[in-house]
Coordinates of C-alpha atoms in Angstrom, one line a residue:
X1 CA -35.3 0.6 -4.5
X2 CA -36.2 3.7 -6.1
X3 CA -37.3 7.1 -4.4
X4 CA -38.4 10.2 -5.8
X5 CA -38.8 13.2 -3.9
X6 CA -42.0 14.9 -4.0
X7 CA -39.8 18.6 -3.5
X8 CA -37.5 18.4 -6.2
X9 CA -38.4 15.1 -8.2
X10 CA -34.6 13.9 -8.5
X11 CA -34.5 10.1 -8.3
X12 CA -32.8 8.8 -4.6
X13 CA -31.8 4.9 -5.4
X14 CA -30.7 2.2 -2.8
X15 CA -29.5 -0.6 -4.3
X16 CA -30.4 -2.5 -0.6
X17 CA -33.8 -3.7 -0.4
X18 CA -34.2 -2.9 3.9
X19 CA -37.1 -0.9 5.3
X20 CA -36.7 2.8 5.1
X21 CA -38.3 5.3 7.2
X22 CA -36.7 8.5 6.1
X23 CA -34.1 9.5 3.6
X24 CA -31.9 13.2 2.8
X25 CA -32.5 14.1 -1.0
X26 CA -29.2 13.9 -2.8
X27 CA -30.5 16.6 -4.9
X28 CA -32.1 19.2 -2.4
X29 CA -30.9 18.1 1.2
X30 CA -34.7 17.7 2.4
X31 CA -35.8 15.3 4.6
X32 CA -38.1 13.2 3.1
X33 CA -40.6 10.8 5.0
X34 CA -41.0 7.7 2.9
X35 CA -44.5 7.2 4.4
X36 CA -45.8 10.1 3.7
X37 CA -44.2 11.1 0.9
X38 CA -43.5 14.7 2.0
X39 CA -40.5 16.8 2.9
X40 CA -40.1 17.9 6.5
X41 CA -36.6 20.1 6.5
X42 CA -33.7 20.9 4.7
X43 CA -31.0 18.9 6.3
X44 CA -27.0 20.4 6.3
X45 CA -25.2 18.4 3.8
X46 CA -22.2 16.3 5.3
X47 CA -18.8 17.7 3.1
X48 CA -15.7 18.7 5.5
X49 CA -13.6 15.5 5.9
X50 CA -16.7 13.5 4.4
X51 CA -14.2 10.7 2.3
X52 CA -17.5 8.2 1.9
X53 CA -20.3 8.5 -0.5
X54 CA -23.9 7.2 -0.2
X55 CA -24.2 3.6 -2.2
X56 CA -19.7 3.3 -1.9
X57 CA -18.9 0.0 -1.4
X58 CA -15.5 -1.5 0.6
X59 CA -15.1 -5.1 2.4
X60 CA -14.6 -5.0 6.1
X61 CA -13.6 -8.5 7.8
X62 CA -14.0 -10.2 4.5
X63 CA -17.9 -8.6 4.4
X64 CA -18.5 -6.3 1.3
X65 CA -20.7 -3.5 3.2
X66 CA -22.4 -0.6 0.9
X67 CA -23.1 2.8 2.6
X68 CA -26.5 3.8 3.2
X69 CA -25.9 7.0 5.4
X70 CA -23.9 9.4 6.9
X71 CA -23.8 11.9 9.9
X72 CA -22.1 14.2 10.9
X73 CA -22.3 15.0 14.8
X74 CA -21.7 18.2 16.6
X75 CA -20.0 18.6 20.3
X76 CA -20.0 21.9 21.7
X77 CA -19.1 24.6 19.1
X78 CA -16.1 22.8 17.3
X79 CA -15.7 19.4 17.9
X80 CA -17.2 16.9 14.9
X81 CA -16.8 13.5 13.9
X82 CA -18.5 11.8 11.3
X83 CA -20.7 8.0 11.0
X84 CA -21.2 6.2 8.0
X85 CA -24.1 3.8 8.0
X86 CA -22.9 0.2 6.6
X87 CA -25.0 -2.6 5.7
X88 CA -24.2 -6.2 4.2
X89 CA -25.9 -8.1 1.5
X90 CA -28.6 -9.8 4.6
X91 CA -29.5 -6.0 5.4
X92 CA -27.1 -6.9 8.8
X93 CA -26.2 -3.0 10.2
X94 CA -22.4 -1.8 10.9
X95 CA -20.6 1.6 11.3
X96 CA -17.4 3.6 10.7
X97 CA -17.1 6.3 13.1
X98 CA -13.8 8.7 12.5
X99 CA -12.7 11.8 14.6
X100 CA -9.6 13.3 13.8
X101 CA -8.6 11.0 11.7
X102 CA -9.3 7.9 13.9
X103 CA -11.1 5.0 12.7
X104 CA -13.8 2.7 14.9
X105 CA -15.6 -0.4 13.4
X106 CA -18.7 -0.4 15.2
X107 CA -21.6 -3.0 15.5
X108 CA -24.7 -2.9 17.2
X109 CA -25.2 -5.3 20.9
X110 CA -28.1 -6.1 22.7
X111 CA -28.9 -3.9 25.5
X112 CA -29.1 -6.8 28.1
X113 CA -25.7 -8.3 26.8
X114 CA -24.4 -4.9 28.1
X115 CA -23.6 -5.1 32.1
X116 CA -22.5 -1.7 34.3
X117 CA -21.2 -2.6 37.4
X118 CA -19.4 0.4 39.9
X119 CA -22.2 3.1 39.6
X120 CA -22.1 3.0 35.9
X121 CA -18.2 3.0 35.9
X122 CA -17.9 -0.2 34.5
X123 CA -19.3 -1.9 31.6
X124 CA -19.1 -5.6 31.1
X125 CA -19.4 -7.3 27.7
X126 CA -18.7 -11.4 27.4
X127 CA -17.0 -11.1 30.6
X128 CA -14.3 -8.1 29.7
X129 CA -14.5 -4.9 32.0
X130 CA -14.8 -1.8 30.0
X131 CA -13.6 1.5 31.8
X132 CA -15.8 4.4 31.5
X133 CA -13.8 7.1 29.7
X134 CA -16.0 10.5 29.3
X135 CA -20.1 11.3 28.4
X136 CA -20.2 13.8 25.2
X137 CA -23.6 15.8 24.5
X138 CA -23.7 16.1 21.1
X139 CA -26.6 16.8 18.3
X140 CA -26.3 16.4 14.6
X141 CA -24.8 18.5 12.2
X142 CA -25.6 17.6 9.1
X143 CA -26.5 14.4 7.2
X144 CA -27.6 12.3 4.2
X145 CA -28.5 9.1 2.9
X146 CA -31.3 6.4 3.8
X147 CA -32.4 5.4 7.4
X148 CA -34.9 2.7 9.2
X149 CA -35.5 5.0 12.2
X150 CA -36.6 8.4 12.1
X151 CA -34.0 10.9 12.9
X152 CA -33.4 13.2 15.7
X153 CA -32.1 16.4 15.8
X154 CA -32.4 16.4 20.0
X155 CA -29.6 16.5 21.9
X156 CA -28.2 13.1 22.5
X157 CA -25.5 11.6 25.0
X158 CA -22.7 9.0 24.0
X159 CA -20.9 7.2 26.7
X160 CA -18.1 5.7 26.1
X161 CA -16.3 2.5 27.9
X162 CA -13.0 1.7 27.0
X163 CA -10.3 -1.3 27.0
X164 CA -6.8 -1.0 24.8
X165 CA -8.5 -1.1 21.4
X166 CA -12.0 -2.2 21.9
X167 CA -15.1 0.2 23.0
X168 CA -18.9 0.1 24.3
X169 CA -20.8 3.0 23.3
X170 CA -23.6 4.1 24.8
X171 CA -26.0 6.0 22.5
X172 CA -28.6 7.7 25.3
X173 CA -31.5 9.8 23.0
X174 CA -34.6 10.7 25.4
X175 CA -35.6 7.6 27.0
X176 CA -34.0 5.1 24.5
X177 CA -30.6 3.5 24.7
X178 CA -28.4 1.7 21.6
X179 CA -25.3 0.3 22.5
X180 CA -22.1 -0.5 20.0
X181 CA -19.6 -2.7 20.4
X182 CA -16.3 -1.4 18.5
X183 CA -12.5 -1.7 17.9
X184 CA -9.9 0.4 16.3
X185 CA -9.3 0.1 12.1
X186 CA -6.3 1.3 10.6
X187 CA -7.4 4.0 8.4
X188 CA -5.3 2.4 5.4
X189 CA -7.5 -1.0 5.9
X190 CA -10.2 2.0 5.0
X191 CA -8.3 3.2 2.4
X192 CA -7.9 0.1 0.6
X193 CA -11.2 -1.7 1.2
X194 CA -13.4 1.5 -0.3
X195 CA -10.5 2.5 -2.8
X196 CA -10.2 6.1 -1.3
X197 CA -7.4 8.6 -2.3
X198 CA -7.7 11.3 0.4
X199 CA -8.2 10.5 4.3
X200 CA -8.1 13.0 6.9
X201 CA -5.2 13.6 8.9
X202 CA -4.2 12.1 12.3
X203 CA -4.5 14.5 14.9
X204 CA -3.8 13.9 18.7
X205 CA -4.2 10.0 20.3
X206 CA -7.6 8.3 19.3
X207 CA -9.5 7.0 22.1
X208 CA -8.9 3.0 21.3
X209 CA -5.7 3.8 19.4
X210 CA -3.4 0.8 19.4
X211 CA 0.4 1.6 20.9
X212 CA 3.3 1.9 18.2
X213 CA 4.4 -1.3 19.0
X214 CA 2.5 -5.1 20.3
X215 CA 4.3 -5.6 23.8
X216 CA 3.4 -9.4 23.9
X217 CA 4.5 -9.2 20.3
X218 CA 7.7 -8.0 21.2
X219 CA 8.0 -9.9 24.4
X220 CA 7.5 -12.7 21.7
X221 CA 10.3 -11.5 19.4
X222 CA 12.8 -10.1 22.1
X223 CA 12.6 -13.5 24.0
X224 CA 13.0 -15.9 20.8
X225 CA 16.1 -13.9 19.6
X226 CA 17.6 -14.1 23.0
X227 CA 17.4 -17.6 23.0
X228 CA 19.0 -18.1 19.6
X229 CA 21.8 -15.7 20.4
X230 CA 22.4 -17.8 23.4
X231 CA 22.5 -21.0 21.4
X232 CA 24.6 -19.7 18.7
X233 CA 26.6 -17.9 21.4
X234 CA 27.3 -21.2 23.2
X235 CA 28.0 -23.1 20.0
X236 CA 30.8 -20.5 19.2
X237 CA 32.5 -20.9 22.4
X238 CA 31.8 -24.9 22.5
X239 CA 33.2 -25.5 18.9
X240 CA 36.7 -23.9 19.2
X241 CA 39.7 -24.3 20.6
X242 CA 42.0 -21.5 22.2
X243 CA 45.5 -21.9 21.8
X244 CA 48.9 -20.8 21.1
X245 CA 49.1 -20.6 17.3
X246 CA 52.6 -19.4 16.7
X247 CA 55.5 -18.5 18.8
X248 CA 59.1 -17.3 17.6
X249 CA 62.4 -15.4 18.6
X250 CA 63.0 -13.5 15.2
X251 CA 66.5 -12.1 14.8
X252 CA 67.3 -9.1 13.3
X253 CA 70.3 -10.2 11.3
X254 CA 67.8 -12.9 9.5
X255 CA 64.9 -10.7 8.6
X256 CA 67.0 -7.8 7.7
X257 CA 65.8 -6.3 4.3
X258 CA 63.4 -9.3 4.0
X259 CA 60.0 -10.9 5.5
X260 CA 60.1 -14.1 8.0
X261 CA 57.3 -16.7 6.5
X262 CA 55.7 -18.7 9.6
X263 CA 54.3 -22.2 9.4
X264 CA 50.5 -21.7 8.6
X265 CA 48.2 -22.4 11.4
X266 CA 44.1 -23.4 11.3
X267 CA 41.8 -21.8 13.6
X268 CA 38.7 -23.4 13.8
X269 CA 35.1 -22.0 15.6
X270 CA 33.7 -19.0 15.9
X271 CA 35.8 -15.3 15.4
X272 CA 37.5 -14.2 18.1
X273 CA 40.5 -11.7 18.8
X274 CA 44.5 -13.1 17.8
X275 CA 46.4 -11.7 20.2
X276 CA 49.7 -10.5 19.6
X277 CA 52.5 -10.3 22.8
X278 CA 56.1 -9.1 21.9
X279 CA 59.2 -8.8 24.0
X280 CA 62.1 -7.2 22.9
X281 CA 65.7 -6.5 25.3
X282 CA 65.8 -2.9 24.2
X283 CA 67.7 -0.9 26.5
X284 CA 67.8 2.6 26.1
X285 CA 66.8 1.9 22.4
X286 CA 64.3 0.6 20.4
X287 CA 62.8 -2.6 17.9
X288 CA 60.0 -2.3 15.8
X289 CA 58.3 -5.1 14.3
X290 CA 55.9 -5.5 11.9
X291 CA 53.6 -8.4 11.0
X292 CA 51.0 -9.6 8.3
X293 CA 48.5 -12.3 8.7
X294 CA 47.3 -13.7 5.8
X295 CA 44.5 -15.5 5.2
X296 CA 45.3 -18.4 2.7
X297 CA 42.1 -19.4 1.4
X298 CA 40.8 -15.5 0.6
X299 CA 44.3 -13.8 0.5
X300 CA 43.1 -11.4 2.8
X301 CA 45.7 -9.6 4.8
X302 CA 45.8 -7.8 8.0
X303 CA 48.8 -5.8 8.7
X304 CA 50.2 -4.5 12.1
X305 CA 53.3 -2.6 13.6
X306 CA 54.4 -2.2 16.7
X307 CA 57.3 0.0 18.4
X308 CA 59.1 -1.5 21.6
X309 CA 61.5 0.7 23.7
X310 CA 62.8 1.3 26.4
X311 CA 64.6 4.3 28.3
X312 CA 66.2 5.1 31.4
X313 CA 69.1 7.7 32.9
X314 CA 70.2 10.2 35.4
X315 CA 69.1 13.5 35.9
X316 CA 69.4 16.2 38.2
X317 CA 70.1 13.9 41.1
X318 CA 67.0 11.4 40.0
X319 CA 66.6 8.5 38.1
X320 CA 63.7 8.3 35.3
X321 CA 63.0 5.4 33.2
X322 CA 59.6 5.4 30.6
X323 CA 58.7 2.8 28.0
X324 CA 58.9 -1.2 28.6
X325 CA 60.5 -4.4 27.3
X326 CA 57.1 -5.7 26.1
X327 CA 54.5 -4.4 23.7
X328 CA 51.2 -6.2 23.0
X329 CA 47.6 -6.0 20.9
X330 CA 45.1 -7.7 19.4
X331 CA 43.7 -8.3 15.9
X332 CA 39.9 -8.3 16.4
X333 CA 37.4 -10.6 14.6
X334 CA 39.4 -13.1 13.2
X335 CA 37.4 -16.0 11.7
X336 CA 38.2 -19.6 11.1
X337 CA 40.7 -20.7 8.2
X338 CA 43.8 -21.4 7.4
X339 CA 46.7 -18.4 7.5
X340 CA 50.0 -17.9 8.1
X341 CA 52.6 -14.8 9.3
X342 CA 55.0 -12.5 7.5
X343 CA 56.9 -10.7 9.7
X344 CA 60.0 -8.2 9.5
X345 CA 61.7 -6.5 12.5
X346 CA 64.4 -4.0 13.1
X347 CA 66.5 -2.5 15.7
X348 CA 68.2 0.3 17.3
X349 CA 71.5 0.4 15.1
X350 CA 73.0 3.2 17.7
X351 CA 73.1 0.5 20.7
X352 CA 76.2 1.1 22.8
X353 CA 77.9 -1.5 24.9
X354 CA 79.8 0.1 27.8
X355 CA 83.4 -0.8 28.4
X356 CA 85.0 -1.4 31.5
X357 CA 88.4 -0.3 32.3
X358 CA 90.6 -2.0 29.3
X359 CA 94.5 -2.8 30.4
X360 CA 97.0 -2.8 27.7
X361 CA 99.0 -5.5 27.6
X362 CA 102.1 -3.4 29.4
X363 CA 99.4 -2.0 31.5
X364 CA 100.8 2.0 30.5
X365 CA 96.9 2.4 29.4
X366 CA 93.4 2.3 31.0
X367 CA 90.4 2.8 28.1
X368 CA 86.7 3.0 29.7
X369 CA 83.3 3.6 27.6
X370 CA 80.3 4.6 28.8
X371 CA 76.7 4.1 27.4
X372 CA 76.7 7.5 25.9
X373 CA 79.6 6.1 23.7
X374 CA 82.4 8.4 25.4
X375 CA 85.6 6.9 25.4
X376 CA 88.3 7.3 28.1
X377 CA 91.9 6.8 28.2
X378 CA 93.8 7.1 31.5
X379 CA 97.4 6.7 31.7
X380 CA 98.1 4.9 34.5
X381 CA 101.8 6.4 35.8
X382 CA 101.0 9.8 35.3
X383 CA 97.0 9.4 36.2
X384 CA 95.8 11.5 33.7
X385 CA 92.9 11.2 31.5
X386 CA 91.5 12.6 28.1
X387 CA 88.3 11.9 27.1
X388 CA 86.9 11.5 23.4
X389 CA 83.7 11.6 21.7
X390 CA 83.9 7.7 20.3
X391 CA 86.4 4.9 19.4
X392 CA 86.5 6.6 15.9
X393 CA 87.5 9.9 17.2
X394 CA 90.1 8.2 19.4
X395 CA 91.8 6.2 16.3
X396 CA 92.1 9.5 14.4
X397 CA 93.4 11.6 16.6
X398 CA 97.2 12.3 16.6
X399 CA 98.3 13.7 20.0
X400 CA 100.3 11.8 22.2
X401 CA 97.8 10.2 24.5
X402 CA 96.4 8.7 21.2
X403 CA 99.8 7.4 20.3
X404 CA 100.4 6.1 23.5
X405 CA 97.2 3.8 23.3
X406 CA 97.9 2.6 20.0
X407 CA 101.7 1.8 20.7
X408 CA 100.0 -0.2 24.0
X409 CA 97.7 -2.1 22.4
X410 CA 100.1 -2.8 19.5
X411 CA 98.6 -0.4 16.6
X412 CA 95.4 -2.5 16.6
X413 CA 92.4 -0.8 15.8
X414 CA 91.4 0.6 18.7
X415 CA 87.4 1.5 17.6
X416 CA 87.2 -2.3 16.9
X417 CA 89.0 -3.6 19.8
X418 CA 86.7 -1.2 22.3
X419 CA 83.4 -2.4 20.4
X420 CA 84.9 -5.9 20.6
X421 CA 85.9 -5.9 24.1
X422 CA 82.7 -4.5 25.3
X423 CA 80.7 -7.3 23.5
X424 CA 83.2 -10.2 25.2
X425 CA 82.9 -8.6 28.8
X426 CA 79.5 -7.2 29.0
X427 CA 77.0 -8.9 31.3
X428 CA 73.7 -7.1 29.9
X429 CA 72.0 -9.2 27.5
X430 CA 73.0 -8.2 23.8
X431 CA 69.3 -7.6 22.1
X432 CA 69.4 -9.1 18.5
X433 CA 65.6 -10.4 18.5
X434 CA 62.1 -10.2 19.1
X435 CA 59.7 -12.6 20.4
X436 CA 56.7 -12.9 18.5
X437 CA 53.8 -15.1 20.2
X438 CA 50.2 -15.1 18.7
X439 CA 47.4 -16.6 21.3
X440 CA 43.8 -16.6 19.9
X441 CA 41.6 -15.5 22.7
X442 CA 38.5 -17.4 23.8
X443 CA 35.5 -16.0 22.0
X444 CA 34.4 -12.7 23.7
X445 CA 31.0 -12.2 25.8
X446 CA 31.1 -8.8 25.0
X447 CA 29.2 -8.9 21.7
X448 CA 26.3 -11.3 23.5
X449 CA 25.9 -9.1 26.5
X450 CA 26.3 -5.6 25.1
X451 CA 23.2 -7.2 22.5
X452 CA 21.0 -8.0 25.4
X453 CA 21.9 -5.2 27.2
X454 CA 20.7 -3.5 24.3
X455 CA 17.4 -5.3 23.9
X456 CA 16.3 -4.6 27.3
X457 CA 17.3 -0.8 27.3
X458 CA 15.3 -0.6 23.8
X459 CA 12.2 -2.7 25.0
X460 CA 12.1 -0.9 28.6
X461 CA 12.2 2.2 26.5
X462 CA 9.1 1.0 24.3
X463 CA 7.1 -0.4 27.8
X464 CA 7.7 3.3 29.1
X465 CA 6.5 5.0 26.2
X466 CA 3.1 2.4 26.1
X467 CA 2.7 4.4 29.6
X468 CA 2.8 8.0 28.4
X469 CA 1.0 7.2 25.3
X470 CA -1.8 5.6 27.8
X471 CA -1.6 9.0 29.9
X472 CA -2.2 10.9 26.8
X473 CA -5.1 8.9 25.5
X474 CA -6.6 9.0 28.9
X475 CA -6.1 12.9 29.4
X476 CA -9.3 14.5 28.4
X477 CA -11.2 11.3 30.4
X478 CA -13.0 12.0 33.9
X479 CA -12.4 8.6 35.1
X480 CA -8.5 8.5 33.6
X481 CA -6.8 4.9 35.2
X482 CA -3.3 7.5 35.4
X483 CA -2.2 10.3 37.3
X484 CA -3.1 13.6 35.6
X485 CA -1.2 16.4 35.9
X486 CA -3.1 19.7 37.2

């Protein structure tokens, strides 16, 4: 339909064909009524945040709507939000109301659909309570476009009921009441349905804006993936065996300047840690050992060394002792396949056997070492006794003590006999290997339960935050559900 107005004879179309009472000339901002044909005011033209024009067109719930109007209404001195007047192809009436970046699709109800229960505290629509939130004065601004009704510029009262994302509003103008049934739209299905470029800005929590994140949603989600990581958790630790894989007393002599191959092993079922447990009969010394696994089907090698020693002594009147026999660790996250060991080990070559009082065959000479390698000879008529730093030392050396040992033992080679000797006599274990045993752990609850653990802390997190975001929504409300703080 075509309008012209009788101020400033600019052409006002509406592509709609509905019953129009009024209308704002595009071109001079009068109010025009349609009956009469005559301008009544100059009406404020809508423009700060205004993103719709009069005769856009966007879909909405699968409903191509075209604008016919828009308002702009006034709270107090500073407060604004603007309406946009939709209608549908049957002339069937909807609205867009944004405030601060906040988007409600709205749609008119019948008055007696609409019940208040709890002095007016209370609205009830198709059997869903709606919580009064605040009453706003407010008068209009500015506006432009078509309308059925006349317009007024009186003070008018909305009173708002609200539940999550859904609201009744009240429109209260003189003795006449209009209610609305609404729910929140995301201001991007805006954006896309009427092709806009620019929307305002967010600003503070709208009054049915939807929490971050869907609780049931997430309930939903949290609950489903519990479940499968208890199935697959249970089919890890139901499809694998934990056993021994390899066990071996590797001597030094054999693997000395080269690697010890193992049989290869299969591990089957889910990854789990190979642990490693060594034992060595270091005393006052050390063994080091150091192993590869390697994974024959991706050649994939995990290397690992490991020091085992043992010390003890006398001092100052105590004893002390630090280190151990035993050294063990694991290899973490070791998957099924087939694999097999490489492993090299090495001792302490300074480890000293004592010696024990050794007689010479015509019993003239007594020669004793101790651990520190010191070497003793006492001769036994005259009782006296020289001491010498090792069996090397004593060999070499050309006093008469030293000649006296050799012509006792019959010019052997007395570094070789003490070293000899001590082996034959000694009652403390020689150490010349390592055990090496490899025991693949049962698979680990740690991963399930620190996963959990970490879903609940993350979704109690979430269900707290829901809270505060409902105490901030609900803060500028006279009838807020949640403690307010002074």
């Amino acid at each position: 339909m075509h309008y012209i107005c009788p101020s400033c004879n600019t052409e006002n179309k509406s592509e709609l064909t509905f019953n129009i009472t009024e209308y704002i000339c595009k071109s001079c901002s009068k109010l025009i009524d349609v009956n009469r044909n005559s301008s009544q005011k100059v009406v404020k033209k809508p423009t700060e945040n205004v993103v719709l024009e009069v005769g856009q067109k966007g879909v909405i719930e699968h409903v191509e709507y075209t604008v016919i109007a828009i308002i702009v209404r006034k709270y107090g001195s500073d407060i604004f939000w603007r309406e946009y007047f939709l209608k549908d192809y049957k002339n069937n009436d909807a609205f867009l109301s944004e405030s601060d970046g906040h988007w409600i699709f709205l749609k008119s109800v019948h008055s007696e659909d609409v019940k208040k229960e709890q002095n007016d505290r209370i609205a009830v629509l198709n059997t869903k309570n709606y919580r009064w939130y605040e009453t706003t004065p407010c008068s209009i601004d500015s506006a432009t476009g078509f309308f059925e009704d006349k317009l007024s510029f009186k003070l008018a009262k909305y009173k708002e009921y609200v539940n999550g994302t859904e609201i009744i509003s009240q429109e209260q103008s003189g003795n006449t009441n209009h209610y609305f049934f609404g729910k929140h739209i995301s201001k991007f299905t805006v954006k896309k349905s009427f092709g806009i470029s620019q929307m305002p800005n967010y600003s503070g929590i709208g009054i049915v804006q939807p929490y971050y994140f869907d609780i049931k949603q997430m309930i939903n989600i949290f609950g489903i993936a519990a479940i499968l990581i208890c199935l697959l958790q249970f089919y890890v630790y139901t499809s694998r065996t934990n056993n021994t894989v390899f066990q071996e007393a590797i001597k030094f002599e054999e693997v000395k300047n080269k690697e010890m191959i193992s049989k290869s092993f299969t591990l089957s079922g889910g990854a789990a840690p190979l642990r490693i447990e060594s034992h060595s009969d270091v005393d006052n010394s050390w063994a080091n050992f150091q192993l590869s696994l390697v994974n024959e089907q991706t050649n994939e090698i995990t290397y690992a060394s490991k020091d085992i020693e043992e010390y003890h002594g006398y001092e100052d009147g105590e004893s002390w002792s630090e280190g151990k026999k035993s050294a063990d660790f694991n290899i973490c996250g070791v998957t099924s396949g087939k694999y097999h060991f490489a492993v090299s080990a090495e001792k302490d070559g300074s480890v000293i056997t004592p010696l024990d009082h050794l007689r010479s065959p015509d019993s003239r000479v007594e020669i004793s070492r101790d651990k520190t390698g010191l070497v003793t000879v006492t001769e036994t008529a005259l009782g006296n006794i020289t001491t010498f730093s090792d069996g090397k030392a004593l060999e070499k050396d050309t006093s008469a003590v030293s000649k006296l040992a050799r012509e006792s033992f019959g010019h052997q080679k007395l570094d070789s006999l003490i070293n000899a000797e001590a082996v034959n006599l000694s009652t403390t274990p020689i150490n010349n290997s390592v055990t090496v045993k490899a025991i693949w752990l049962p698979v680990s609850f740690w991963n399930f339960i620190i996963i959990i653990i970490t879903m609940i802390i993350i979704f109690s997190i979430i269900y707290w935050g829901r809270y505060l975001f409902n105490v901030s929504k609900w803060k500028n409300s006279s009838n807020s559900p949640y403690p307010q703080s002074s």
